[in-house]
Amino acid sequence: MNDPRRYDPRLGDEDLAAVLEQSDHGHPPHRPQKHVRIPDDPGHDPDAPSDDTGPEKSLPRPRKKPPEPWHKPLLSLLPFDLSWIPANFTRSKIKPVIRCAFVCFVSAILMVIPRVYNLMGQGSFLILISSFLDAPSDPFLAVLERELIFITFVVLAWAWCCLGIFFAGLARTHTDYNAPLTAIQAGDFVEAAPTVILAVFVFLGSAFFLYIKARLGPGPYLFASIFACICIDISMTTAVLFPYPYYLVGQVIALPLAFHCALSIIFSALIFPCTITAQYTHTLFNVFAPLNDFLALHRKVLTLDPASEEFKSTVKTITATLGKSEGGLGQAAANARLLKQDIVYGRFSPSKIGDFQPIVRRLVTRANGMDIFFTLIEPTREKFPVTPLPSRPATPASTRPQTPTSGMTPIPGSPPNGLCEDAEQTARRRRNLQRSALEHAHAQHKSFSRRLHLRLREHHEAHQHHQVHFSLLHLAHALSPLARVSTASSASASGETAVGVFESQRYMAIEATRLSHPDEMDVTAEFVRLLQESCDAVLEATQGAVRDVQAWFAEVRRGSFGGRAKVEKARAERLAKLEAANRGVKEALQRFKKDKRHRVLDPYRSAFDPKHVCALSGIHEPPPHRYLFHCYMYQYHLMRFSSILTEVLDAIIKLEKGYPRARLWWPGVPIRKMLEWSPWNPSEEMDRADDEDPDIIQGIYPEFNEDLGMTRRRDPDALPPSNAFQYVMHVVYEAVTALGRGNALFALKAGLLTVILCIPSFLRGSAAFAYSERFVWGSFMGQLTLARFRGDTTFGLVARIISTFMGGLVGTAMWYISTGSGNGNPYGLTAVIGVCAPFFFFGRLYWPVPPMTNIIFFVTAALVLGFSWQNTHTTLPFKFMGWQLAWRRFVLVVCGVTAAFLFSFLPPSTTLRKYQRKTMSTTVSELGAVYCSIVSFANTREHQEVARGEIVQSLVAIRLKLKRSLVLKTNIVYEFSLRGRWPSSRYQKILDLQLQIAYLLSHLMSVVEHLEPAWSRAFLRRTRFLDADFQGDVLAVISMISTALRTGNPLPQITPCPLLDRFMVHTHGLNVIRQEADDDYGLPRTMTIDTLENEQYLCFSVGVTTAFGIVLRLDKLMVATKELVGEQYHIHGIGVPELKSPSPIGRPSKDV
């Protein structure tokens, strides 16, 4: 213990420089490599027996596999996947299908009743189309909100058309209220001046509603904007034919849609009515369902050998299982928006149920923290991506590196006080390693095979270290000008130069000198075993509690109706079960905190307890501190997961005891706020939207966005307004420049396309033909196909053509089945619709295809049916039905979507590729703002300026934004480019890294909350988060990455990265405070076993490990961004170590 050359975990690695200084004076450092031989059953006390008999005691019993459903073998024989049918064929998912089918059937009945369709007019078929397009499948409150907005927008569009018709009537030179209908339909009264006015109103109206569609994105305004555009197109192209102001033209569209809105609202309240609260609890049930399997897999994986393939596959399964649980958080957030407006009859108010949203979100986030453990240990540890080396010269001069004859060669990328070795020291160290290995083997009386294995492994480790050293030297040599000349041909052949070499070179040195251990797998396996022994009881209790919570969310809305005695008995049994689960988790957690979690300290007790030193004779050194920190990372998140789960149980038990009787709950918000909507609000359709703003993150409000960073953007061209006139001009300037932004430019472009497509209807020579052949179908189909991004428009072209063709065939078949060769049979038509509607709406709601393909297919089938019926009962010049109608519809759709496709190439033209970059730039910037807020939160614990909930909400919103970009990324394949393929894997790498950083920031926030002020300051000191120089580098890296992603400009070859090199400039080991530190904040400078067992020390170590992960991933993100945008500003010789002997003054060269 008194040997100064021995590694002491209580002191850290600060004595490294002193050891190297001794070697400079002729005293070579005798520091053998670390080898850990941990006994098979280490205990806290050598005389005390262990509480556990081994991992076999806590192994979960294998459960019998349930029998395979009968439909699976049949579905596997089909050439296409139909597994979505049985997956959605459940009682809860059939109910909205029946409701939608009933609305469709009633709409068809109203359409065929003569008095009703005469009342609705020539647009009576719209009631059938809208039943498919705007299906009332959501809870009553969501349907009510959507339908009110729906009819409001349609009526507003009608009013806008009436205004345009009024001004057009004033400009008309010939007015004739008695004009014959045949002359009107022939276009005899089309005039230039009224047509221009109507075209202007078409442009402005379409641009306005399409701007709302793009600006507000997915949500209740989506279908309302679509039908408002349809109302403008049909009304204006029809009004241009009349020689007088025909204001009732919009009634043809508004009245059938009003009938549809009324039917949707009424039947949503009568047929299997569903509340927002019920849907929300079902969503939370789906969040908890995968967590049960998640915990079971954790119990299993900790019993496996980390070196086995089963361990790796189980870790992947754990990650996928947790992803299913995280997927339900977005839907839960969308449902929570309307909870306070819900009207329910039950025991619990919607707001009380909504209080579970933040708790469940924290629970899932802590579950992700448990998974981080597997990214820290071998063999699943995430390593830094090493840039491939340039190819070697064809005829190398030597196959071995040249060793300098004198002096010392610094390892590339090492810190100023890093390891330095010459050939003589390397050979001497190798001999010492081999001799110590033999002495250790004889002292332990190992078998011959064990000793042989040990010698071979020691030799392999020394050889591996030599290879790493040689690889670094070869990398440096490859970067030299001579090597670059010889590799020019290979570089030109690949088409891309290597990037990130500067960072990779230093990370290889860090891996070799700081992050490697000769007995990596043995030590890892032993710590995994100790972790399993310490955590399995808590995992078992937590798993049972998760099942009970999941069952409660499944039954929370049941039992309000029924016999009083039966209901009270069921509630008492449920309450007793929940209380027992709560007690079980708390007791297991208490035992874990008091004793069980200390099992992972056993390998380190030899450094503090003399009894353990005697008991563990022959062991050279305890393992490095990182193994303990990794285990603490898992234990911390398991403790937090269990604690949060007890919060959920406490809240449930409080509700069960506090609300014994059911009552009617009214909305808790004013009526004026019910229709408020913002693009920052989460939506039910966020995961399936076509248009989305890359500069907006739903869930982060703009005022909070400013508060996070405590900064504000400045206008580089003007100072802030100093008087009233300047303020007014500033507002005018902002309004004008807003027209040049993405959504406004798209709206103006779409409005112009609409006017171009309406030109045949506005010209006297073609107006009659356009009206008789329904050119307006092509107009609004092209208008709605055009999207902000070229890839979405191209996808719309393909999807609309295919789905229109298939829907036309289905609609044609249904029409001829209903009427045969006749002119339409009302009984046959309603019968066919009544039979097909349930199947159609099951596909409409659950068919896993892009929503555009799904909607257009069923809308086209409904249009062929409805318009064929209308054409047999009206006086329109368009007299086609069945197949003749279907192919004309197909031709018009092809023309409209082709026009939109060609128009999308005209400027301003944006691509999904640019959208991906801008989205990732926005999220990186927001991650930087949240990072600064968390550090500020940790540094100013006494007077907080940012609420914790807002930080957590922002991190969740960023994660949801990144995950939604995955959905939008699928359409990039439609943006064909002749320049080359889109680097999807590089974008995916950036997205994955940002998701990891977002989760790590959430974990860091959790740790900071639980650190006491003294420990918090020590944590900030150790991680250098209060070091202005280091933080300047971190924020510079974040800003550089964000700017490079937004502009596409290359990054400098030399950047502040790798940040990890500066983050680890001082190695503390297990210590909290460095020995040289001026202030210890009242914390121990010398490590003791009591300090290691302190729960605050556990939180401290988890914070250090989490900060390490954030810094590491920022370095990875820099390299990933360089792979995307490239590098610039090359300086020859920067960062390359000297291969020759050092300068005469004996000072090593410094890297820049």
PDB file of N, CA, C and O in Angstrom, residues 1037-1060:
ATOM      1  N   VAL A1037     -18.587  25.102 -31.052  1.00  0.00           N
ATOM      2  CA  VAL A1037     -18.854  23.876 -31.819  1.00  0.00           C
ATOM      3  C   VAL A1037     -20.335  23.782 -32.176  1.00  0.00           C
ATOM      4  O   VAL A1037     -20.696  23.477 -33.319  1.00  0.00           O
ATOM      5  N   ILE A1038     -21.223  24.044 -31.202  1.00  0.00           N
ATOM      6  CA  ILE A1038     -22.663  23.988 -31.476  1.00  0.00           C
ATOM      7  C   ILE A1038     -23.045  25.009 -32.535  1.00  0.00           C
ATOM      8  O   ILE A1038     -23.810  24.713 -33.468  1.00  0.00           O
ATOM      9  N   SER A1039     -22.534  26.220 -32.423  1.00  0.00           N
ATOM     10  CA  SER A1039     -22.857  27.261 -33.398  1.00  0.00           C
ATOM     11  C   SER A1039     -22.315  26.918 -34.787  1.00  0.00           C
ATOM     12  O   SER A1039     -23.003  27.117 -35.799  1.00  0.00           O
ATOM     13  N   MET A1040     -21.114  26.391 -34.843  1.00  0.00           N
ATOM     14  CA  MET A1040     -20.529  26.022 -36.137  1.00  0.00           C
ATOM     15  C   MET A1040     -21.332  24.910 -36.806  1.00  0.00           C
ATOM     16  O   MET A1040     -21.584  24.955 -38.022  1.00  0.00           O
ATOM     17  N   ILE A1041     -21.742  23.932 -36.032  1.00  0.00           N
ATOM     18  CA  ILE A1041     -22.521  22.832 -36.598  1.00  0.00           C
ATOM     19  C   ILE A1041     -23.861  23.341 -37.113  1.00  0.00           C
ATOM     20  O   ILE A1041     -24.291  23.010 -38.226  1.00  0.00           O
ATOM     21  N   SER A1042     -24.543  24.166 -36.329  1.00  0.00           N
ATOM     22  CA  SER A1042     -25.843  24.688 -36.741  1.00  0.00           C
ATOM     23  C   SER A1042     -25.728  25.536 -38.004  1.00  0.00           C
ATOM     24  O   SER A1042     -26.525  25.399 -38.940  1.00  0.00           O
ATOM     25  N   THR A1043     -24.738  26.398 -38.051  1.00  0.00           N
ATOM     26  CA  THR A1043     -24.561  27.256 -39.229  1.00  0.00           C
ATOM     27  C   THR A1043     -24.184  26.444 -40.455  1.00  0.00           C
ATOM     28  O   THR A1043     -24.692  26.700 -41.562  1.00  0.00           O
ATOM     29  N   ALA A1044     -23.311  25.461 -40.298  1.00  0.00           N
ATOM     30  CA  ALA A1044     -22.904  24.634 -41.433  1.00  0.00           C
ATOM     31  C   ALA A1044     -24.084  23.838 -41.982  1.00  0.00           C
ATOM     32  O   ALA A1044     -24.242  23.701 -43.205  1.00  0.00           O
ATOM     33  N   LEU A1045     -24.940  23.319 -41.107  1.00  0.00           N
ATOM     34  CA  LEU A1045     -26.098  22.562 -41.575  1.00  0.00           C
ATOM     35  C   LEU A1045     -27.107  23.469 -42.285  1.00  0.00           C
ATOM     36  O   LEU A1045     -27.726  23.066 -43.274  1.00  0.00           O
ATOM     37  N   ARG A1046     -27.266  24.679 -41.805  1.00  0.00           N
ATOM     38  CA  ARG A1046     -28.258  25.564 -42.429  1.00  0.00           C
ATOM     39  C   ARG A1046     -27.768  26.096 -43.777  1.00  0.00           C
ATOM     40  O   ARG A1046     -28.543  26.208 -44.724  1.00  0.00           O
ATOM     41  N   THR A1047     -26.487  26.439 -43.865  1.00  0.00           N
ATOM     42  CA  THR A1047     -25.964  27.045 -45.095  1.00  0.00           C
ATOM     43  C   THR A1047     -25.337  26.033 -46.042  1.00  0.00           C
ATOM     44  O   THR A1047     -25.208  26.314 -47.228  1.00  0.00           O
ATOM     45  N   GLY A1048     -24.899  24.898 -45.518  1.00  0.00           N
ATOM     46  CA  GLY A1048     -24.188  23.935 -46.344  1.00  0.00           C
ATOM     47  C   GLY A1048     -22.729  24.273 -46.559  1.00  0.00           C
ATOM     48  O   GLY A1048     -22.059  23.586 -47.356  1.00  0.00           O
ATOM     49  N   ASN A1049     -22.213  25.297 -45.890  1.00  0.00           N
ATOM     50  CA  ASN A1049     -20.813  25.666 -46.051  1.00  0.00           C
ATOM     51  C   ASN A1049     -19.913  24.674 -45.322  1.00  0.00           C
ATOM     52  O   ASN A1049     -20.277  24.154 -44.266  1.00  0.00           O
ATOM     53  N   PRO A1050     -18.727  24.419 -45.844  1.00  0.00           N
ATOM     54  CA  PRO A1050     -17.814  23.476 -45.179  1.00  0.00           C
ATOM     55  C   PRO A1050     -17.288  24.045 -43.873  1.00  0.00           C
ATOM     56  O   PRO A1050     -17.232  25.259 -43.663  1.00  0.00           O
ATOM     57  N   LEU A1051     -16.871  23.134 -43.001  1.00  0.00           N
ATOM     58  CA  LEU A1051     -16.327  23.504 -41.705  1.00  0.00           C
ATOM     59  C   LEU A1051     -14.808  23.582 -41.774  1.00  0.00           C
ATOM     60  O   LEU A1051     -14.193  22.932 -42.623  1.00  0.00           O
ATOM     61  N   PRO A1052     -14.189  24.335 -40.891  1.00  0.00           N
ATOM     62  CA  PRO A1052     -12.714  24.349 -40.873  1.00  0.00           C
ATOM     63  C   PRO A1052     -12.155  22.971 -40.537  1.00  0.00           C
ATOM     64  O   PRO A1052     -12.755  22.204 -39.787  1.00  0.00           O
ATOM     65  N   GLN A1053     -11.005  22.674 -41.114  1.00  0.00           N
ATOM     66  CA  GLN A1053     -10.378  21.386 -40.830  1.00  0.00           C
ATOM     67  C   GLN A1053      -9.929  21.309 -39.369  1.00  0.00           C
ATOM     68  O   GLN A1053      -9.990  20.251 -38.743  1.00  0.00           O
ATOM     69  N   ILE A1054      -9.495  22.421 -38.815  1.00  0.00           N
ATOM     70  CA  ILE A1054      -9.092  22.484 -37.416  1.00  0.00           C
ATOM     71  C   ILE A1054     -10.183  23.216 -36.649  1.00  0.00           C
ATOM     72  O   ILE A1054     -10.459  24.385 -36.917  1.00  0.00           O
ATOM     73  N   THR A1055     -10.828  22.536 -35.725  1.00  0.00           N
ATOM     74  CA  THR A1055     -11.905  23.097 -34.919  1.00  0.00           C
ATOM     75  C   THR A1055     -11.579  22.872 -33.449  1.00  0.00           C
ATOM     76  O   THR A1055     -10.598  22.199 -33.114  1.00  0.00           O
ATOM     77  N   PRO A1056     -12.376  23.421 -32.552  1.00  0.00           N
ATOM     78  CA  PRO A1056     -12.153  23.122 -31.132  1.00  0.00           C
ATOM     79  C   PRO A1056     -12.279  21.644 -30.779  1.00  0.00           C
ATOM     80  O   PRO A1056     -11.898  21.252 -29.677  1.00  0.00           O
ATOM     81  N   CYS A1057     -12.836  20.846 -31.668  1.00  0.00           N
ATOM     82  CA  CYS A1057     -12.924  19.411 -31.420  1.00  0.00           C
ATOM     83  C   CYS A1057     -11.546  18.772 -31.627  1.00  0.00           C
ATOM     84  O   CYS A1057     -10.761  19.237 -32.463  1.00  0.00           O
ATOM     85  N   PRO A1058     -11.251  17.694 -30.891  1.00  0.00           N
ATOM     86  CA  PRO A1058     -12.152  17.016 -29.964  1.00  0.00           C
ATOM     87  C   PRO A1058     -12.252  17.716 -28.614  1.00  0.00           C
ATOM     88  O   PRO A1058     -11.242  18.012 -27.983  1.00  0.00           O
ATOM     89  N   LEU A1059     -13.480  17.975 -28.208  1.00  0.00           N
ATOM     90  CA  LEU A1059     -13.713  18.583 -26.902  1.00  0.00           C
ATOM     91  C   LEU A1059     -13.344  17.628 -25.775  1.00  0.00           C
ATOM     92  O   LEU A1059     -12.984  18.068 -24.682  1.00  0.00           O
ATOM     93  N   LEU A1060     -13.443  16.330 -26.037  1.00  0.00           N
ATOM     94  CA  LEU A1060     -13.155  15.359 -24.988  1.00  0.00           C
ATOM     95  C   LEU A1060     -11.710  15.446 -24.530  1.00  0.00           C
ATOM     96  O   LEU A1060     -11.397  15.157 -23.370  1.00  0.00           O
TER      97      LEU A1060
END
